[in-house]
Amino acid sequence: MNDLSPILKFSEVTTAENADYETGLWNISFQLDPGQLLLLLLERQDERLPLADAAEGLVVPEHGTAAFLGADWQGMSADRAALQRGKIGRVFEDVGWVSDLDVEENIMLAQKHHTQRSEAEILDEALKFARLFGLPGLPRGRPAAVRRMDLRKAACIGALLGQPMLIILDRPARGVYADLMAPLVNAVQSARRRGAAVLWMTGDLQIWNNPGLRATRRAKMFGSQMHMMEPES
């Protein structure tokens, strides 16, 4: 990687049909440089796309390339790919909690898996984000016993840990807009100021029209195709 490399770059990415997704990707090209935010409006709120998985190198393009920090995912060894994924924070469309772990353990799981940070260091950072999101501490207990709002906040905390270079937000405020948006936007803007790039996907026009996001670029997803809008002035 050199200093001029985009954080994320899709070059004519097309994916094969897959039963795990409602549609594939067709000829998708875009790039995210440090500090940029691409806001993507989905045609359908519940549509499941392989875009985020392709950005993490978890879906192999049938054509084209997906590159992170200047390197094509498909050219990386398994060990290097795992290390690079430690630089990505992600909120999933349907947050998949490990049911037999406490929420606190779930929050720290990715950092413990992908980095060499101590548990005490990870926990200290997580508690700082918890206060930012208006929580007295990290939610306690198994995910099934924690209310939806607190689980959504916990998912955002997990995605922000470790100063990720790329933050992928897949409908993070769905159903909890009023209580989550202000702290999440503040956290995202802080990450952008230190050089992180953000891919924010939503099916909510309220988020699409939120001026506080200050998106660098906007795009609309219609089926498998992405239509880039004119750059923000």
mmCIF file of C-alpha atoms in Angstrom:
data_model
loop_
_atom_site.group_PDB
_atom_site.id
_atom_site.type_symbol
_atom_site.label_atom_id
_atom_site.label_comp_id
_atom_site.label_asym_id
_atom_site.label_seq_id
_atom_site.Cartn_x
_atom_site.Cartn_y
_atom_site.Cartn_z
ATOM 1 C CA MET A 1 0.000 0.000 0.000
ATOM 2 C CA ASN A 2 1.115 3.576 -0.625
ATOM 3 C CA ASP A 3 -0.287 6.774 0.770
ATOM 4 C CA LEU A 4 -2.243 7.392 -2.423
ATOM 5 C CA SER A 5 -4.112 4.089 -2.342
ATOM 6 C CA PRO A 6 -7.861 4.286 -1.838
ATOM 7 C CA ILE A 7 -9.135 2.494 1.227
ATOM 8 C CA LEU A 8 -11.722 0.539 -0.782
ATOM 9 C CA LYS A 9 -11.921 0.194 -4.549
ATOM 10 C CA PHE A 10 -14.373 -1.811 -6.646
ATOM 11 C CA SER A 11 -13.398 -2.174 -10.302
ATOM 12 C CA GLU A 12 -16.209 -3.532 -12.499
ATOM 13 C CA VAL A 13 -17.221 -6.058 -9.855
ATOM 14 C CA THR A 14 -19.785 -8.638 -10.918
ATOM 15 C CA THR A 15 -20.786 -11.507 -8.660
ATOM 16 C CA ALA A 16 -22.418 -14.799 -9.540
ATOM 17 C CA GLU A 17 -25.912 -15.645 -8.380
ATOM 18 C CA ASN A 18 -25.931 -17.010 -4.855
ATOM 19 C CA ALA A 19 -28.787 -18.372 -2.760
ATOM 20 C CA ASP A 20 -27.558 -16.342 0.227
ATOM 21 C CA TYR A 21 -28.461 -13.057 -1.519
ATOM 22 C CA GLU A 22 -31.567 -11.770 -3.249
ATOM 23 C CA THR A 23 -29.497 -10.344 -6.093
ATOM 24 C CA GLY A 24 -25.881 -10.185 -7.176
ATOM 25 C CA LEU A 25 -23.746 -7.245 -8.244
ATOM 26 C CA TRP A 26 -23.278 -6.170 -11.840
ATOM 27 C CA ASN A 27 -20.351 -4.080 -13.050
ATOM 28 C CA ILE A 28 -19.952 -2.108 -9.809
ATOM 29 C CA SER A 29 -17.157 0.490 -9.747
ATOM 30 C CA PHE A 30 -16.395 3.045 -7.037
ATOM 31 C CA GLN A 31 -13.671 3.973 -4.617
ATOM 32 C CA LEU A 32 -13.486 5.377 -1.113
ATOM 33 C CA ASP A 33 -10.517 7.501 -0.119
ATOM 34 C CA PRO A 34 -9.571 8.421 3.465
ATOM 35 C CA GLY A 35 -12.270 10.521 5.117
ATOM 36 C CA GLN A 36 -14.908 9.821 2.483
ATOM 37 C CA LEU A 37 -18.444 8.552 3.040
ATOM 38 C CA LEU A 38 -20.504 6.831 0.352
ATOM 39 C CA LEU A 39 -24.207 6.824 1.220
ATOM 40 C CA LEU A 40 -26.053 4.089 -0.649
ATOM 41 C CA LEU A 41 -29.853 4.076 -0.893
ATOM 42 C CA LEU A 42 -31.269 0.587 -1.377
ATOM 43 C CA GLU A 43 -34.287 0.064 -3.597
ATOM 44 C CA ARG A 44 -35.829 -2.250 -1.015
ATOM 45 C CA GLN A 45 -35.280 -1.963 2.747
ATOM 46 C CA ASP A 46 -35.013 -5.713 3.263
ATOM 47 C CA GLU A 47 -32.922 -6.531 0.207
ATOM 48 C CA ARG A 48 -29.902 -8.690 0.952
ATOM 49 C CA LEU A 49 -26.864 -7.838 -1.188
ATOM 50 C CA PRO A 50 -23.312 -9.235 -1.361
ATOM 51 C CA LEU A 51 -21.798 -5.731 -1.447
ATOM 52 C CA ALA A 52 -20.532 -5.622 2.142
ATOM 53 C CA ASP A 53 -19.247 -9.195 1.970
ATOM 54 C CA ALA A 54 -17.397 -8.394 -1.259
ATOM 55 C CA ALA A 55 -15.875 -5.313 0.405
ATOM 56 C CA GLU A 56 -14.454 -7.598 3.092
ATOM 57 C CA GLY A 57 -13.194 -10.165 0.629
ATOM 58 C CA LEU A 58 -15.757 -12.729 1.741
ATOM 59 C CA VAL A 59 -17.403 -12.951 -1.694
ATOM 60 C CA VAL A 60 -15.217 -13.648 -4.720
ATOM 61 C CA PRO A 61 -16.168 -11.566 -7.782
ATOM 62 C CA GLU A 62 -16.961 -13.481 -10.938
ATOM 63 C CA HIS A 63 -15.479 -10.543 -12.840
ATOM 64 C CA GLY A 64 -13.569 -7.460 -11.690
ATOM 65 C CA THR A 65 -11.675 -6.806 -8.480
ATOM 66 C CA ALA A 66 -12.370 -5.593 -4.958
ATOM 67 C CA ALA A 67 -9.291 -4.062 -3.323
ATOM 68 C CA PHE A 68 -8.703 -2.961 0.274
ATOM 69 C CA LEU A 69 -5.843 -0.596 1.096
ATOM 70 C CA GLY A 70 -4.456 -1.016 -2.400
ATOM 71 C CA ALA A 71 -4.463 -4.823 -2.505
ATOM 72 C CA ASP A 72 -6.897 -7.169 -4.229
ATOM 73 C CA TRP A 73 -8.509 -9.450 -1.664
ATOM 74 C CA GLN A 74 -8.030 -12.427 -3.963
ATOM 75 C CA GLY A 75 -4.265 -11.981 -3.981
ATOM 76 C CA MET A 76 -3.963 -12.158 -0.186
ATOM 77 C CA SER A 77 -3.066 -15.187 1.864
ATOM 78 C CA ALA A 78 -5.631 -16.311 4.436
ATOM 79 C CA ASP A 79 -3.475 -14.939 7.271
ATOM 80 C CA ARG A 80 -3.043 -11.545 5.629
ATOM 81 C CA ALA A 81 -6.740 -11.319 4.779
ATOM 82 C CA ALA A 82 -7.619 -12.018 8.422
ATOM 83 C CA LEU A 83 -5.189 -9.313 9.531
ATOM 84 C CA GLN A 84 -6.672 -6.815 7.071
ATOM 85 C CA ARG A 85 -10.217 -7.577 8.232
ATOM 86 C CA GLY A 86 -9.101 -6.423 11.656
ATOM 87 C CA LYS A 87 -8.955 -2.930 10.103
ATOM 88 C CA ILE A 88 -12.636 -3.050 9.103
ATOM 89 C CA GLY A 89 -15.576 -2.341 11.400
ATOM 90 C CA ARG A 90 -19.007 -3.528 10.347
ATOM 91 C CA VAL A 91 -22.610 -3.349 11.473
ATOM 92 C CA PHE A 92 -24.522 -6.171 9.813
ATOM 93 C CA GLU A 93 -28.027 -5.833 8.395
ATOM 94 C CA ASP A 94 -29.202 -8.530 10.795
ATOM 95 C CA VAL A 95 -26.728 -8.497 13.659
ATOM 96 C CA GLY A 96 -25.674 -12.102 14.192
ATOM 97 C CA TRP A 97 -24.983 -12.396 17.884
ATOM 98 C CA VAL A 98 -23.314 -15.489 19.306
ATOM 99 C CA SER A 99 -26.156 -16.591 21.542
ATOM 100 C CA ASP A 100 -24.083 -18.372 24.191
ATOM 101 C CA LEU A 101 -21.804 -15.358 24.751
ATOM 102 C CA ASP A 102 -22.714 -12.244 26.736
ATOM 103 C CA VAL A 103 -23.228 -9.060 24.703
ATOM 104 C CA GLU A 104 -19.996 -7.662 26.140
ATOM 105 C CA GLU A 105 -18.105 -10.711 24.848
ATOM 106 C CA ASN A 106 -19.789 -10.374 21.445
ATOM 107 C CA ILE A 107 -18.729 -6.733 21.197
ATOM 108 C CA MET A 108 -15.071 -7.585 21.770
ATOM 109 C CA LEU A 109 -15.021 -10.777 19.700
ATOM 110 C CA ALA A 110 -13.741 -9.359 16.387
ATOM 111 C CA GLN A 111 -10.971 -7.362 18.046
ATOM 112 C CA LYS A 112 -9.849 -10.390 20.042
ATOM 113 C CA HIS A 113 -9.869 -12.530 16.907
ATOM 114 C CA HIS A 114 -8.206 -10.170 14.438
ATOM 115 C CA THR A 115 -5.792 -8.186 16.644
ATOM 116 C CA GLN A 116 -3.228 -8.666 19.397
ATOM 117 C CA ARG A 117 -4.836 -6.104 21.733
ATOM 118 C CA SER A 118 -5.363 -7.045 25.352
ATOM 119 C CA GLU A 119 -8.886 -7.638 26.614
ATOM 120 C CA ALA A 120 -8.453 -4.797 29.115
ATOM 121 C CA GLU A 121 -7.532 -2.351 26.334
ATOM 122 C CA ILE A 122 -10.475 -3.412 24.173
ATOM 123 C CA LEU A 123 -12.884 -3.198 27.104
ATOM 124 C CA ASP A 124 -11.684 0.280 28.055
ATOM 125 C CA GLU A 125 -12.300 1.570 24.521
ATOM 126 C CA ALA A 126 -15.702 -0.137 24.385
ATOM 127 C CA LEU A 127 -16.771 1.550 27.612
ATOM 128 C CA LYS A 128 -15.850 4.961 26.186
ATOM 129 C CA PHE A 129 -18.073 4.302 23.168
ATOM 130 C CA ALA A 130 -20.845 3.048 25.456
ATOM 131 C CA ARG A 131 -20.913 6.433 27.176
ATOM 132 C CA LEU A 132 -20.974 8.157 23.775
ATOM 133 C CA PHE A 133 -24.077 6.133 22.899
ATOM 134 C CA GLY A 134 -25.776 7.042 26.173
ATOM 135 C CA LEU A 135 -25.251 3.722 27.910
ATOM 136 C CA PRO A 136 -24.106 3.492 31.554
ATOM 137 C CA GLY A 137 -21.880 0.585 30.530
ATOM 138 C CA LEU A 138 -21.870 -2.300 28.107
ATOM 139 C CA PRO A 139 -25.136 -4.256 27.977
ATOM 140 C CA ARG A 140 -25.022 -7.275 30.271
ATOM 141 C CA GLY A 141 -26.330 -10.769 29.737
ATOM 142 C CA ARG A 142 -27.067 -12.883 26.696
ATOM 143 C CA PRO A 143 -28.322 -11.119 23.542
ATOM 144 C CA ALA A 144 -31.801 -12.622 23.866
ATOM 145 C CA ALA A 145 -32.256 -10.827 27.194
ATOM 146 C CA VAL A 146 -31.158 -7.365 25.969
ATOM 147 C CA ARG A 147 -33.569 -4.886 24.376
ATOM 148 C CA ARG A 148 -33.333 -4.145 20.675
ATOM 149 C CA MET A 149 -32.145 -0.558 21.094
ATOM 150 C CA ASP A 150 -29.223 -1.550 23.304
ATOM 151 C CA LEU A 151 -28.263 -4.368 20.928
ATOM 152 C CA ARG A 152 -28.132 -1.908 18.036
ATOM 153 C CA LYS A 153 -25.926 0.411 20.066
ATOM 154 C CA ALA A 154 -23.734 -2.539 21.021
ATOM 155 C CA ALA A 155 -23.353 -3.481 17.344
ATOM 156 C CA CYS A 156 -22.188 0.061 16.529
ATOM 157 C CA ILE A 157 -19.719 -0.005 19.418
ATOM 158 C CA GLY A 158 -18.248 -3.253 18.129
ATOM 159 C CA ALA A 159 -17.877 -1.794 14.627
ATOM 160 C CA LEU A 160 -16.047 1.304 15.883
ATOM 161 C CA LEU A 161 -13.493 -0.462 18.070
ATOM 162 C CA GLY A 162 -9.824 -0.386 17.102
ATOM 163 C CA GLN A 163 -9.944 2.721 14.919
ATOM 164 C CA PRO A 164 -10.931 0.832 11.747
ATOM 165 C CA MET A 165 -9.814 2.207 8.394
ATOM 166 C CA LEU A 166 -13.083 1.146 6.774
ATOM 167 C CA ILE A 167 -16.495 1.237 8.479
ATOM 168 C CA ILE A 168 -19.357 -0.626 6.802
ATOM 169 C CA LEU A 169 -22.802 0.257 8.127
ATOM 170 C CA ASP A 170 -25.590 -1.940 6.764
ATOM 171 C CA ARG A 171 -28.880 -0.337 7.854
ATOM 172 C CA PRO A 172 -27.504 0.391 11.351
ATOM 173 C CA ALA A 173 -30.396 2.599 12.544
ATOM 174 C CA ARG A 174 -33.241 0.501 11.186
ATOM 175 C CA GLY A 175 -36.131 0.714 13.642
ATOM 176 C CA VAL A 176 -34.144 2.761 16.174
ATOM 177 C CA TYR A 177 -33.460 6.001 14.259
ATOM 178 C CA ALA A 178 -34.410 8.528 16.950
ATOM 179 C CA ASP A 179 -32.152 7.211 19.714
ATOM 180 C CA LEU A 180 -29.201 6.060 17.627
ATOM 181 C CA MET A 181 -28.578 8.545 14.835
ATOM 182 C CA ALA A 182 -27.045 11.474 16.733
ATOM 183 C CA PRO A 183 -24.311 9.514 18.549
ATOM 184 C CA LEU A 184 -23.647 7.326 15.504
ATOM 185 C CA VAL A 185 -23.235 10.319 13.198
ATOM 186 C CA ASN A 186 -20.882 11.948 15.725
ATOM 187 C CA ALA A 187 -18.799 8.774 15.939
ATOM 188 C CA VAL A 188 -18.688 8.402 12.155
ATOM 189 C CA GLN A 189 -17.598 11.995 11.610
ATOM 190 C CA SER A 190 -14.867 11.573 14.225
ATOM 191 C CA ALA A 191 -13.639 8.454 12.417
ATOM 192 C CA ARG A 192 -13.638 10.295 9.097
ATOM 193 C CA ARG A 193 -11.550 13.099 10.562
ATOM 194 C CA ARG A 194 -8.813 10.627 11.480
ATOM 195 C CA GLY A 195 -8.917 9.194 7.937
ATOM 196 C CA ALA A 196 -11.404 6.321 7.986
ATOM 197 C CA ALA A 197 -13.692 5.699 5.015
ATOM 198 C CA VAL A 198 -17.360 4.817 5.469
ATOM 199 C CA LEU A 199 -19.815 2.822 3.382
ATOM 200 C CA TRP A 200 -23.321 3.464 4.755
ATOM 201 C CA MET A 201 -26.229 1.488 3.281
ATOM 202 C CA THR A 202 -29.825 2.372 4.033
ATOM 203 C CA GLY A 203 -33.352 1.944 2.735
ATOM 204 C CA ASP A 204 -34.591 4.860 4.867
ATOM 205 C CA LEU A 205 -35.258 8.185 3.125
ATOM 206 C CA GLN A 206 -34.940 9.949 6.477
ATOM 207 C CA ILE A 207 -31.294 8.899 6.610
ATOM 208 C CA TRP A 208 -30.771 9.573 2.900
ATOM 209 C CA ASN A 209 -31.956 13.157 3.465
ATOM 210 C CA ASN A 210 -30.059 13.717 6.733
ATOM 211 C CA PRO A 211 -27.690 16.662 6.117
ATOM 212 C CA GLY A 212 -25.589 15.766 9.159
ATOM 213 C CA LEU A 213 -24.054 12.793 7.357
ATOM 214 C CA ARG A 214 -22.196 15.083 4.931
ATOM 215 C CA ALA A 215 -21.784 12.263 2.416
ATOM 216 C CA THR A 216 -18.936 12.647 -0.061
ATOM 217 C CA ARG A 217 -20.824 10.631 -2.662
ATOM 218 C CA ARG A 218 -24.330 9.212 -2.966
ATOM 219 C CA ALA A 219 -25.552 6.263 -4.975
ATOM 220 C CA LYS A 220 -28.769 4.345 -5.469
ATOM 221 C CA MET A 221 -28.940 0.580 -5.744
ATOM 222 C CA PHE A 222 -31.522 -0.788 -8.186
ATOM 223 C CA GLY A 223 -31.370 -4.563 -8.176
ATOM 224 C CA SER A 224 -27.785 -5.509 -9.026
ATOM 225 C CA GLN A 225 -26.799 -2.095 -10.399
ATOM 226 C CA MET A 226 -25.394 0.934 -8.606
ATOM 227 C CA HIS A 227 -26.173 4.394 -9.977
ATOM 228 C CA MET A 228 -23.825 7.107 -8.749
ATOM 229 C CA MET A 229 -25.330 10.523 -8.125
ATOM 230 C CA GLU A 230 -23.648 13.833 -8.769
ATOM 231 C CA PRO A 231 -20.999 14.693 -6.131
ATOM 232 C CA GLU A 232 -22.071 16.740 -3.127
ATOM 233 C CA SER A 233 -21.363 20.442 -3.547
#
